[in-house]
Every structure is written in structure tokens, then in C-alpha cells.
mmCIF file of C-alpha atoms in Angstrom:
data_model
loop_
_atom_site.group_PDB
_atom_site.id
_atom_site.type_symbol
_atom_site.label_atom_id
_atom_site.label_comp_id
_atom_site.label_asym_id
_atom_site.label_seq_id
_atom_site.Cartn_x
_atom_site.Cartn_y
_atom_site.Cartn_z
ATOM 1 C CA MET A 1 -176.878 29.123 15.337
ATOM 2 C CA THR A 2 -180.435 28.310 16.299
ATOM 3 C CA ILE A 3 -181.488 31.950 16.078
ATOM 4 C CA ALA A 4 -180.005 32.229 12.529
ATOM 5 C CA ARG A 5 -181.829 29.087 11.420
ATOM 6 C CA LYS A 6 -185.130 30.410 12.732
ATOM 7 C CA ALA A 7 -184.544 33.667 10.904
ATOM 8 C CA LEU A 8 -183.949 31.862 7.613
ATOM 9 C CA LEU A 9 -187.141 29.764 7.721
ATOM 10 C CA PRO A 10 -189.526 32.591 6.696
ATOM 11 C CA VAL A 11 -187.185 33.527 3.858
ATOM 12 C CA LEU A 12 -187.129 29.935 2.545
ATOM 13 C CA ALA A 13 -190.917 29.757 2.773
ATOM 14 C CA LEU A 14 -191.286 32.902 0.695
ATOM 15 C CA LEU A 15 -188.899 31.502 -1.929
ATOM 16 C CA VAL A 16 -190.854 28.227 -2.211
ATOM 17 C CA ILE A 17 -194.195 30.060 -2.528
ATOM 18 C CA GLY A 18 -192.762 32.403 -5.127
ATOM 19 C CA GLY A 19 -191.308 29.522 -7.180
ATOM 20 C CA THR A 20 -194.634 27.716 -7.157
ATOM 21 C CA ALA A 21 -196.478 30.851 -8.224
ATOM 22 C CA GLN A 22 -193.958 31.419 -10.998
ATOM 23 C CA ALA A 23 -194.362 27.787 -12.171
ATOM 24 C CA GLN A 24 -198.150 28.220 -12.241
ATOM 25 C CA GLU A 25 -197.779 31.501 -14.097
ATOM 26 C CA TRP A 26 -195.588 29.984 -16.799
ATOM 27 C CA GLY A 27 -197.781 26.862 -17.034
ATOM 28 C CA TYR A 28 -195.189 24.233 -16.251
ATOM 29 C CA PRO A 29 -196.888 20.845 -16.383
ATOM 30 C CA PRO A 30 -196.539 18.576 -13.426
ATOM 31 C CA ASP A 31 -193.783 16.045 -13.899
ATOM 32 C CA ASP A 32 -195.598 12.795 -14.584
ATOM 33 C CA GLY A 33 -192.592 11.072 -16.095
ATOM 34 C CA TYR A 34 -194.035 11.295 -19.633
ATOM 35 C CA TYR A 35 -192.502 14.584 -20.830
ATOM 36 C CA GLN A 36 -189.025 15.900 -20.228
ATOM 37 C CA ASP A 37 -189.220 19.065 -18.161
ATOM 38 C CA ASP A 38 -187.563 21.471 -20.584
ATOM 39 C CA GLY A 39 -189.296 24.533 -19.216
ATOM 40 C CA LEU A 40 -192.061 24.614 -21.851
ATOM 41 C CA SER A 41 -195.691 23.854 -21.331
ATOM 42 C CA ARG A 42 -197.068 21.227 -23.738
ATOM 43 C CA PRO A 43 -200.707 20.383 -24.425
ATOM 44 C CA ARG A 44 -201.613 17.070 -22.843
ATOM 45 C CA GLN A 45 -202.649 14.291 -25.223
ATOM 46 C CA TRP A 46 -205.647 12.876 -23.447
ATOM 47 C CA ARG A 47 -206.567 9.280 -24.170
ATOM 48 C CA ASP A 48 -209.845 7.452 -23.806
ATOM 49 C CA PRO A 49 -209.964 5.395 -20.645
ATOM 50 C CA GLN A 50 -209.501 1.667 -20.955
ATOM 51 C CA PRO A 51 -212.796 -0.237 -21.097
ATOM 52 C CA THR A 52 -213.870 -1.998 -17.982
ATOM 53 C CA TYR A 53 -215.771 -5.249 -17.868
ATOM 54 C CA ARG A 54 -217.966 -6.790 -15.299
ATOM 55 C CA ALA A 55 -216.328 -9.186 -12.932
ATOM 56 C CA ASP A 56 -218.633 -11.926 -14.092
ATOM 57 C CA ARG A 57 -217.911 -15.623 -14.447
ATOM 58 C CA SER A 58 -219.801 -15.666 -17.755
ATOM 59 C CA PHE A 59 -217.024 -13.544 -19.242
ATOM 60 C CA GLU A 60 -214.567 -16.321 -18.510
ATOM 61 C CA GLU A 61 -216.792 -19.190 -19.559
ATOM 62 C CA PRO A 62 -217.685 -20.140 -23.167
ATOM 63 C CA TYR A 63 -220.698 -18.216 -24.372
ATOM 64 C CA ASP A 64 -222.941 -19.585 -27.107
ATOM 65 C CA TYR A 65 -225.001 -17.135 -29.114
ATOM 66 C CA GLN A 66 -227.765 -19.062 -30.854
ATOM 67 C CA GLU A 67 -225.712 -22.178 -30.162
ATOM 68 C CA ASP A 68 -222.549 -20.740 -31.699
ATOM 69 C CA PRO A 69 -219.774 -22.784 -30.024
ATOM 70 C CA TYR A 70 -217.076 -20.397 -31.176
ATOM 71 C CA GLY A 71 -218.364 -17.552 -29.029
ATOM 72 C CA TYR A 72 -218.116 -14.919 -31.706
ATOM 73 C CA TYR A 73 -221.076 -13.159 -30.161
ATOM 74 C CA GLY A 74 -220.779 -12.317 -26.466
ATOM 75 C CA ASP A 75 -223.560 -10.383 -24.815
ATOM 76 C CA GLN A 76 -222.247 -10.156 -21.295
ATOM 77 C CA ASP A 77 -224.174 -6.935 -20.601
ATOM 78 C CA GLY A 78 -227.501 -8.518 -21.417
ATOM 79 C CA ASP A 79 -228.618 -5.790 -23.797
ATOM 80 C CA VAL A 80 -229.517 -8.305 -26.503
ATOM 81 C CA THR A 81 -231.600 -11.374 -25.781
ATOM 82 C CA PRO A 82 -230.650 -14.109 -28.241
ATOM 83 C CA GLY A 83 -233.533 -16.276 -29.336
ATOM 84 C CA ARG A 84 -233.394 -19.850 -30.515
ATOM 85 C CA ARG A 85 -233.639 -20.550 -34.200
ATOM 86 C CA PRO A 86 -237.193 -20.997 -35.454
ATOM 87 C CA GLN A 87 -236.190 -24.227 -37.228
ATOM 88 C CA ARG A 88 -234.485 -27.187 -35.720
ATOM 89 C CA GLN A 89 -230.768 -27.635 -36.005
ATOM 90 C CA ALA A 90 -229.212 -29.651 -38.813
ATOM 91 C CA SER A 91 -229.660 -33.395 -38.664
ATOM 92 C CA ILE A 92 -225.987 -33.828 -37.857
ATOM 93 C CA ASP A 93 -227.165 -32.855 -34.384
ATOM 94 C CA PRO A 94 -228.254 -36.111 -32.708
ATOM 95 C CA ASN A 95 -230.836 -34.233 -30.615
ATOM 96 C CA SER A 96 -232.558 -32.634 -33.592
ATOM 97 C CA VAL A 97 -236.059 -33.458 -34.758
ATOM 98 C CA SER A 98 -236.928 -33.371 -38.447
ATOM 99 C CA PRO A 99 -240.084 -31.623 -39.578
ATOM 100 C CA ASN A 100 -242.943 -33.848 -40.642
ATOM 101 C CA LEU A 101 -243.306 -33.272 -44.395
ATOM 102 C CA ASP A 102 -245.861 -35.194 -46.452
ATOM 103 C CA SER A 103 -244.193 -36.729 -49.501
ATOM 104 C CA GLY A 104 -247.511 -37.090 -51.332
ATOM 105 C CA THR A 105 -248.757 -39.923 -53.510
ATOM 106 C CA LYS A 106 -246.924 -41.773 -56.283
ATOM 107 C CA ASP A 107 -249.143 -40.999 -59.238
ATOM 108 C CA ASP A 108 -247.731 -41.086 -62.779
ATOM 109 C CA GLY A 109 -250.920 -39.578 -64.176
ATOM 110 C CA GLN A 110 -250.691 -36.547 -61.930
ATOM 111 C CA ALA A 111 -246.958 -36.252 -62.614
ATOM 112 C CA MET A 112 -247.604 -36.038 -66.376
ATOM 113 C CA LEU A 113 -249.689 -32.888 -65.847
ATOM 114 C CA ALA A 114 -246.698 -30.827 -64.675
ATOM 115 C CA ARG A 115 -245.654 -29.457 -68.058
ATOM 116 C CA SER A 116 -242.290 -27.837 -68.587
ATOM 117 C CA PRO A 117 -242.218 -24.148 -69.559
ATOM 118 C CA ILE A 118 -239.670 -25.192 -72.227
ATOM 119 C CA PRO A 119 -241.263 -27.636 -74.726
ATOM 120 C CA ARG A 120 -239.391 -30.784 -75.751
ATOM 121 C CA THR A 121 -238.209 -30.609 -79.374
ATOM 122 C CA VAL A 122 -236.074 -32.450 -81.939
ATOM 123 C CA VAL A 123 -233.041 -30.505 -83.212
ATOM 124 C CA PRO A 124 -230.040 -31.243 -85.474
ATOM 125 C CA PHE A 125 -227.123 -32.477 -83.378
ATOM 126 C CA SER A 126 -223.769 -34.175 -84.075
ATOM 127 C CA GLY A 127 -220.394 -34.883 -82.531
ATOM 128 C CA TYR A 128 -221.482 -37.497 -80.000
ATOM 129 C CA SER A 129 -222.418 -41.153 -80.169
ATOM 130 C CA PRO A 130 -226.121 -42.068 -80.225
ATOM 131 C CA GLY A 131 -227.489 -42.609 -76.744
ATOM 132 C CA THR A 132 -225.204 -40.009 -75.179
ATOM 133 C CA ILE A 133 -226.745 -37.388 -72.931
ATOM 134 C CA VAL A 134 -225.166 -33.968 -73.423
ATOM 135 C CA ILE A 135 -226.012 -31.271 -70.889
ATOM 136 C CA SER A 136 -225.319 -27.618 -71.623
ATOM 137 C CA THR A 137 -225.467 -25.785 -68.313
ATOM 138 C CA LYS A 138 -225.024 -22.477 -70.140
ATOM 139 C CA GLU A 139 -228.032 -23.099 -72.404
ATOM 140 C CA LYS A 140 -229.935 -24.916 -69.642
ATOM 141 C CA ARG A 141 -230.765 -27.675 -72.092
ATOM 142 C CA LEU A 142 -230.291 -31.443 -72.130
ATOM 143 C CA TYR A 143 -229.712 -33.270 -75.428
ATOM 144 C CA LEU A 144 -230.293 -36.982 -75.963
ATOM 145 C CA VAL A 145 -228.349 -37.861 -79.099
ATOM 146 C CA GLN A 146 -230.249 -39.922 -81.705
ATOM 147 C CA ASP A 147 -228.805 -42.092 -84.481
ATOM 148 C CA ASP A 148 -230.094 -39.907 -87.329
ATOM 149 C CA GLY A 149 -228.032 -36.750 -86.704
ATOM 150 C CA THR A 150 -230.606 -35.251 -84.360
ATOM 151 C CA ALA A 151 -231.173 -35.002 -80.653
ATOM 152 C CA LEU A 152 -234.142 -34.696 -78.341
ATOM 153 C CA ARG A 153 -233.775 -31.383 -76.554
ATOM 154 C CA TYR A 154 -235.257 -30.871 -73.083
ATOM 155 C CA GLY A 155 -235.400 -27.798 -70.869
ATOM 156 C CA ILE A 156 -233.637 -28.253 -67.546
ATOM 157 C CA GLY A 157 -232.780 -26.466 -64.315
ATOM 158 C CA VAL A 158 -229.099 -26.386 -63.357
ATOM 159 C CA GLY A 159 -226.893 -25.567 -60.389
ATOM 160 C CA LYS A 160 -226.909 -22.045 -59.066
ATOM 161 C CA GLN A 161 -223.728 -20.001 -58.871
ATOM 162 C CA GLY A 162 -221.101 -21.846 -56.881
ATOM 163 C CA PHE A 163 -222.736 -25.245 -57.460
ATOM 164 C CA THR A 164 -222.139 -25.763 -61.178
ATOM 165 C CA TRP A 165 -219.816 -28.493 -62.375
ATOM 166 C CA LYS A 166 -218.522 -30.063 -65.574
ATOM 167 C CA GLY A 167 -217.352 -33.543 -66.488
ATOM 168 C CA THR A 168 -218.302 -36.937 -67.878
ATOM 169 C CA GLU A 169 -220.200 -39.550 -65.879
ATOM 170 C CA THR A 170 -222.274 -42.619 -66.560
ATOM 171 C CA ILE A 171 -225.745 -43.462 -65.331
ATOM 172 C CA SER A 172 -225.121 -45.814 -62.420
ATOM 173 C CA ARG A 173 -228.696 -46.309 -61.234
ATOM 174 C CA LYS A 174 -232.284 -45.521 -62.142
ATOM 175 C CA ALA A 175 -235.194 -45.112 -59.763
ATOM 176 C CA GLU A 176 -238.938 -44.521 -60.077
ATOM 177 C CA TRP A 177 -240.395 -42.216 -57.447
ATOM 178 C CA PRO A 178 -237.041 -41.978 -55.640
ATOM 179 C CA SER A 179 -236.747 -41.246 -51.953
ATOM 180 C CA TRP A 180 -234.624 -38.306 -50.924
ATOM 181 C CA THR A 181 -231.932 -38.103 -48.251
ATOM 182 C CA PRO A 182 -230.393 -34.610 -48.293
ATOM 183 C CA PRO A 183 -226.621 -34.628 -47.697
ATOM 184 C CA LYS A 184 -225.344 -33.120 -44.462
ATOM 185 C CA GLU A 185 -223.855 -30.178 -46.338
ATOM 186 C CA MET A 186 -227.282 -29.250 -47.707
ATOM 187 C CA ILE A 187 -228.968 -29.639 -44.334
ATOM 188 C CA ALA A 188 -226.311 -27.420 -42.776
ATOM 189 C CA ARG A 189 -227.310 -24.703 -45.260
ATOM 190 C CA ARG A 190 -231.051 -25.332 -44.919
ATOM 191 C CA PRO A 191 -231.845 -26.768 -41.480
ATOM 192 C CA GLU A 192 -235.571 -26.927 -42.201
ATOM 193 C CA LEU A 193 -235.066 -29.847 -44.619
ATOM 194 C CA PRO A 194 -236.027 -33.354 -43.507
ATOM 195 C CA ASP A 195 -233.461 -36.054 -42.852
ATOM 196 C CA HIS A 196 -235.300 -38.360 -45.239
ATOM 197 C CA MET A 197 -238.360 -38.193 -47.456
ATOM 198 C CA GLU A 198 -240.130 -40.988 -49.282
ATOM 199 C CA GLY A 199 -240.973 -40.703 -52.963
ATOM 200 C CA GLY A 200 -244.099 -38.872 -54.026
ATOM 201 C CA LEU A 201 -245.496 -35.859 -55.830
ATOM 202 C CA ASN A 202 -244.168 -33.505 -53.126
ATOM 203 C CA ASN A 203 -240.682 -35.002 -53.162
ATOM 204 C CA PRO A 204 -238.104 -32.614 -54.715
ATOM 205 C CA LEU A 205 -236.683 -35.480 -56.831
ATOM 206 C CA GLY A 206 -239.951 -35.860 -58.678
ATOM 207 C CA ALA A 207 -241.158 -38.953 -60.491
ATOM 208 C CA ARG A 208 -237.837 -40.349 -61.763
ATOM 209 C CA ALA A 209 -234.117 -40.083 -61.041
ATOM 210 C CA LEU A 210 -230.999 -41.035 -62.996
ATOM 211 C CA TYR A 211 -227.964 -41.240 -60.715
ATOM 212 C CA LEU A 212 -224.601 -40.106 -62.086
ATOM 213 C CA GLY A 213 -221.674 -42.361 -61.222
ATOM 214 C CA SER A 214 -220.686 -42.288 -57.562
ATOM 215 C CA THR A 215 -221.420 -38.574 -57.215
ATOM 216 C CA LEU A 216 -224.256 -36.952 -55.296
ATOM 217 C CA TYR A 217 -225.601 -35.531 -58.555
ATOM 218 C CA ARG A 218 -228.678 -36.781 -60.409
ATOM 219 C CA ILE A 219 -230.881 -36.023 -63.331
ATOM 220 C CA HIS A 220 -234.274 -35.982 -61.696
ATOM 221 C CA GLY A 221 -237.788 -34.644 -61.821
ATOM 222 C CA THR A 222 -239.060 -31.833 -59.667
ATOM 223 C CA ASN A 223 -242.103 -30.681 -57.751
ATOM 224 C CA GLU A 224 -241.318 -27.134 -58.951
ATOM 225 C CA PRO A 225 -241.635 -27.171 -62.767
ATOM 226 C CA ASN A 226 -241.469 -23.359 -62.800
ATOM 227 C CA THR A 227 -237.752 -23.616 -61.997
ATOM 228 C CA ILE A 228 -236.963 -25.234 -65.360
ATOM 229 C CA GLY A 229 -234.723 -22.945 -67.391
ATOM 230 C CA ARG A 230 -233.196 -21.416 -64.277
ATOM 231 C CA ALA A 231 -230.050 -21.908 -62.172
ATOM 232 C CA VAL A 232 -231.473 -22.840 -58.792
ATOM 233 C CA SER A 233 -230.297 -26.308 -57.767
ATOM 234 C CA SER A 234 -227.359 -27.492 -55.665
ATOM 235 C CA GLY A 235 -225.751 -29.133 -58.701
ATOM 236 C CA CYS A 236 -228.343 -31.670 -59.808
ATOM 237 C CA ILE A 237 -230.078 -31.439 -63.176
ATOM 238 C CA ARG A 238 -233.816 -30.833 -62.855
ATOM 239 C CA MET A 239 -236.426 -31.760 -65.435
ATOM 240 C CA ALA A 240 -240.192 -31.451 -65.430
ATOM 241 C CA ASN A 241 -241.762 -34.777 -64.491
ATOM 242 C CA PRO A 242 -243.127 -35.564 -67.995
ATOM 243 C CA ASP A 243 -239.681 -34.932 -69.503
ATOM 244 C CA VAL A 244 -237.728 -36.976 -66.989
ATOM 245 C CA MET A 245 -240.231 -39.825 -67.401
ATOM 246 C CA ASP A 246 -239.716 -39.677 -71.158
ATOM 247 C CA LEU A 247 -235.914 -39.650 -70.789
ATOM 248 C CA TYR A 248 -236.059 -42.430 -68.202
ATOM 249 C CA GLN A 249 -237.598 -44.901 -70.639
ATOM 250 C CA ARG A 250 -235.156 -44.004 -73.444
ATOM 251 C CA VAL A 251 -231.813 -44.522 -71.644
ATOM 252 C CA GLY A 252 -230.361 -47.313 -69.556
ATOM 253 C CA VAL A 253 -227.754 -47.828 -66.866
ATOM 254 C CA GLY A 254 -224.283 -47.275 -68.318
ATOM 255 C CA ALA A 255 -225.287 -44.436 -70.668
ATOM 256 C CA THR A 256 -222.707 -41.650 -70.949
ATOM 257 C CA VAL A 257 -223.559 -38.202 -69.592
ATOM 258 C CA VAL A 258 -221.428 -35.239 -70.672
ATOM 259 C CA VAL A 259 -221.871 -32.025 -68.685
ATOM 260 C CA LEU A 260 -220.564 -28.915 -70.433
#
């Protein structure tokens, strides 16, 4: 029995070698459990290897790109060096420092020199009670209704796209050389703005301001008279300083303002 077994071993070895050679000749793929071995060779669908990441604690910890707490930007490989913003953060940050901006002097004579590019005129006007202020944001004009069927027409600057509004308000307060405290929403958009600025020729509110109800909107002067006739503001109505000073002395608290 032992002799027969020894005689069969070379025969079995030849059969195994021949089967392997035949499998290589016909291109049978190795059985990796993905394809059924039906005797046909199939092209392998190679896939990109899975990405690997550094075993670094910074990948697990919150990462702030330019003080972005949400971690939308993660530079774990260090190929980009984030720099701090050139301006300070918004004033809602208690550690921020406002820039030192000079508000300028309060000088009515100097303010009267800033002429509007749109001259003030008298035009026929009806449909509203005398003393009413009618603002056409489309025309970029402000009308002060008179009692003789006319209106004083002033050139104005209005809110840029996304900041326009319509409605009826009343003048709730008047101020000469108003101070300016930008709202947090504005500072978030423009971090270079100061937290507060006293009145003066360099103040964006100009020489006079008429506050509209309890809103954040105002009719006010400007230190940029070249913006009159354009849509550039965050919703307030801008006038050249000579025009807003003229309007200021003609209307009182409680006057109706209609914004179209």
C-alpha cells in the first residue's frame, strides 16, 4: 500500500502543475470573492486607493482658518499658511480694537460747499398732503410737498440692491451733526468701521439727520456727495449736506415720510 502511494505522488504533482499552467493559459482570475468563477476571465475594475490622513491630533481638534469657528477650511498638511485679517474683527468681538478715525470739525460753512450733482428744483406735484416727504427710490429723488401744488425736489442716494425698502414712517428725531454708531450687522460686513464716531465733516451721516420711526434708517447728509443719484447705501437716504440742511429746517418731528 505504501509503495502504491509513493508511486502516485509524482502523478498527482504533474496533474497539479498542468492544471495551474492551464489556468494561467486561459487567464482565470484568482478567486478574490468578488467575481463568480464561471471559467471566463474578466477585466479587473481597478479603483483609486482610499485617501490616507496623518495621524495628527490637529485632525481631531477644531481647526480655525482665519478664525473660522466652523472649520470649513482645514489645512492639516500645512501647504497653505493662513494669515490674520488685515483689519480687526467686528466690534461684536469683545477683544477687538476699533480704528482711530478722525470725525473732523462741525462746520456748517464748510458743509454748505459740498454741492449735490443733482440741483434742487421746484416741480409740479400732487396727491399728498403738504409737508409730506415722498421718496422715489427708483428715481433717486426726494420730494417735499408744498401747499401750492408743487414740491421741492432733491437728488438723493438710496439703498443698493438687497437693501432697498418701502413703507411709511414718521420723523421721530432730528439731529445736527449726528454721531454714528454702525449696527452690528454693518460691522460684520465691513470690519474696518469704527464702533462709534462723533459728528463732523468726515462722519458718514453728514451735517444733519432725520430719523425714521423706530427703524435704523435715516435721511442724512454725507461726506461723499458724489454718491448722490446712485444706489450705494445700506438702506438710508443720503443727501448732499446743503440739501439735508435745507430740508432739516423745513420739516419737523412727526412729519410723514413715504418711501416708494
